[in-house]
GROMACS .gro file of C-alpha atoms in nm:
model
  130
    1MET     CA    1   0.369  -5.373  -5.436
    2GLN     CA    2   0.145  -5.059  -5.418
    3LYS     CA    3  -0.194  -4.943  -5.597
    4VAL     CA    4  -0.197  -4.568  -5.630
    5VAL     CA    5  -0.501  -4.423  -5.789
    6LEU     CA    6  -0.484  -4.076  -5.934
    7LYS     CA    7  -0.700  -3.850  -6.074
    8LEU     CA    8  -0.643  -3.666  -6.412
    9ASN     CA    9  -0.794  -3.430  -6.632
   10ILE     CA   10  -0.842  -3.663  -6.933
   11HIS     CA   11  -1.087  -3.545  -7.208
   12ASP     CA   12  -1.021  -3.772  -7.477
   13ASP     CA   13  -0.816  -4.053  -7.645
   14LYS     CA   14  -0.512  -3.806  -7.717
   15ASP     CA   15  -0.501  -3.748  -7.332
   16LYS     CA   16  -0.523  -4.093  -7.231
   17GLN     CA   17  -0.243  -4.224  -7.469
   18LYS     CA   18  -0.017  -3.947  -7.296
   19ALA     CA   19  -0.083  -4.019  -6.961
   20LEU     CA   20  -0.038  -4.399  -7.029
   21LYS     CA   21   0.309  -4.333  -7.237
   22THR     CA   22   0.419  -4.078  -6.916
   23VAL     CA   23   0.352  -4.355  -6.648
   24SER     CA   24   0.513  -4.654  -6.862
   25SER     CA   25   0.840  -4.505  -6.884
   26LEU     CA   26   0.874  -4.515  -6.527
   27SER     CA   27   1.061  -4.846  -6.385
   28GLY     CA   28   0.915  -5.089  -6.141
   29ILE     CA   29   0.527  -5.072  -6.305
   30ASP     CA   30   0.347  -5.391  -6.318
   31SER     CA   31   0.028  -5.254  -6.439
   32VAL     CA   32  -0.147  -4.927  -6.558
   33ALA     CA   33  -0.530  -4.877  -6.604
   34VAL     CA   34  -0.746  -4.576  -6.722
   35ASP     CA   35  -1.105  -4.504  -6.620
   36MET     CA   36  -1.223  -4.274  -6.876
   37LYS     CA   37  -1.560  -4.226  -6.737
   38GLU     CA   38  -1.451  -4.097  -6.371
   39SER     CA   39  -1.098  -3.976  -6.512
   40LYS     CA   40  -0.875  -4.214  -6.282
   41LEU     CA   41  -0.570  -4.340  -6.330
   42THR     CA   42  -0.470  -4.667  -6.150
   43VAL     CA   43  -0.091  -4.780  -6.110
   44ILE     CA   44   0.022  -5.092  -5.969
   45GLY     CA   45   0.408  -5.172  -5.921
   46ASP     CA   46   0.687  -5.099  -5.704
   47VAL     CA   47   0.691  -4.705  -5.780
   48ASP     CA   48   0.729  -4.426  -5.580
   49PRO     CA   49   0.347  -4.228  -5.575
   50VAL     CA   50   0.530  -3.870  -5.554
   51GLN     CA   51   0.756  -3.978  -5.879
   52VAL     CA   52   0.445  -4.056  -6.089
   53VAL     CA   53   0.236  -3.735  -5.975
   54SER     CA   54   0.575  -3.535  -6.083
   55LYS     CA   55   0.586  -3.695  -6.431
   56LEU     CA   56   0.221  -3.608  -6.482
   57ARG     CA   57   0.207  -3.275  -6.326
   58LYS     CA   58   0.351  -3.180  -6.663
   59GLN     CA   59   0.047  -3.253  -6.874
   60GLY     CA   60  -0.207  -3.132  -6.635
   61GLN     CA   61  -0.382  -3.137  -6.269
   62VAL     CA   62  -0.322  -3.433  -6.088
   63ASP     CA   63  -0.466  -3.571  -5.758
   64ILE     CA   64  -0.381  -3.877  -5.578
   65LEU     CA   65  -0.707  -4.032  -5.432
   66THR     CA   66  -0.546  -4.370  -5.260
   67VAL     CA   67  -0.207  -4.508  -5.214
   68GLY     CA   68  -0.237  -4.872  -5.041
   69PRO     CA   69  -0.140  -5.207  -5.132
   70ALA     CA   70  -0.202  -5.396  -5.445
   71LYS     CA   71  -0.398  -5.682  -5.324
   72GLU     CA   72  -0.696  -5.639  -5.057
   73GLU     CA   73  -0.694  -5.967  -4.830
   74LYS     CA   74  -1.056  -6.175  -4.781
   75LYS     CA   75  -1.171  -6.151  -4.422
   76GLU     CA   76  -1.353  -6.407  -4.254
   77ASP     CA   77  -1.727  -6.365  -4.167
   78GLY     CA   78  -1.626  -6.367  -3.770
   79LYS     CA   79  -1.401  -6.049  -3.815
   80LYS     CA   80  -1.684  -5.849  -4.025
   81SER     CA   81  -1.895  -5.799  -3.649
   82ASP     CA   82  -1.530  -5.718  -3.489
   83ASP     CA   83  -1.494  -5.445  -3.746
   84LYS     CA   84  -1.808  -5.263  -3.728
   85LYS     CA   85  -1.752  -5.223  -3.367
   86ASP     CA   86  -1.410  -5.085  -3.430
   87ASP     CA   87  -1.593  -4.864  -3.667
   88ASP     CA   88  -1.795  -4.729  -3.447
   89LYS     CA   89  -1.534  -4.676  -3.176
   90LYS     CA   90  -1.364  -4.475  -3.417
   91LYS     CA   91  -1.672  -4.297  -3.535
   92GLU     CA   92  -1.720  -4.210  -3.136
   93GLN     CA   93  -1.364  -4.109  -3.104
   94ILE     CA   94  -1.353  -3.892  -3.391
   95ALA     CA   95  -1.667  -3.706  -3.267
   96GLU     CA   96  -1.503  -3.639  -2.915
   97VAL     CA   97  -1.178  -3.490  -3.073
   98TYR     CA   98  -1.438  -3.266  -3.300
   99LYS     CA   99  -1.627  -3.159  -3.007
  100ALA     CA  100  -1.293  -3.067  -2.798
  101TYR     CA  101  -1.180  -2.898  -3.131
  102TRP     CA  102  -1.483  -2.667  -3.133
  103ALA     CA  103  -1.471  -2.606  -2.751
  104TYR     CA  104  -1.131  -2.458  -2.754
  105ASN     CA  105  -1.158  -2.331  -3.133
  106PRO     CA  106  -1.485  -2.176  -3.160
  107PRO     CA  107  -1.610  -2.043  -3.514
  108LEU     CA  108  -1.569  -1.677  -3.588
  109PRO     CA  109  -1.855  -1.465  -3.624
  110PRO     CA  110  -1.944  -1.387  -3.931
  111TYR     CA  111  -1.840  -1.002  -4.041
  112HIS     CA  112  -2.073  -0.796  -4.214
  113TYR     CA  113  -1.899  -0.488  -4.375
  114GLN     CA  114  -2.094  -0.196  -4.454
  115TYR     CA  115  -1.952   0.013  -4.702
  116HIS     CA  116  -2.086   0.362  -4.767
  117VAL     CA  117  -1.931   0.548  -5.068
  118GLN     CA  118  -1.997   0.914  -5.090
  119SER     CA  119  -1.957   1.121  -5.412
  120ALA     CA  120  -1.775   1.427  -5.421
  121GLU     CA  121  -2.101   1.643  -5.486
  122GLU     CA  122  -2.256   1.513  -5.144
  123ASN     CA  123  -1.938   1.580  -4.968
  124PRO     CA  124  -1.863   1.949  -4.976
  125ASN     CA  125  -1.520   1.907  -4.812
  126GLY     CA  126  -1.420   1.664  -5.059
  127CYS     CA  127  -1.127   1.718  -5.273
  128VAL     CA  128  -1.192   1.688  -5.626
  129ILE     CA  129  -0.966   1.840  -5.922
  130CYS     CA  130  -1.187   1.885  -6.220
   0.00000   0.00000   0.00000
């Protein structure tokens, strides 16, 4: 069971009905929910996210926001403090990787091109066919 959250271009009920009809035609889907306020479509079931997106691309732009397990497991209170420590360690590791990346790949300096346009009247050697 997977939970796939997609962002669609849904503006009215007609677009919503088309999206629901298209997704419901796929096999292995348990439930489909649409959030009109945020233009999100949530699909739960044994279905390939790529297959869902390929069906919906015919109607408009589709972006995959999240793909994950259908039900989230509840964590114990003791594990929450460990998770915070793990999150801090991950943030530190990401910061180190970020610093190393920019050390080896510095940003390019900005280019300031100056374009100078001369008219035919200003340049006596310019070739102009009148």
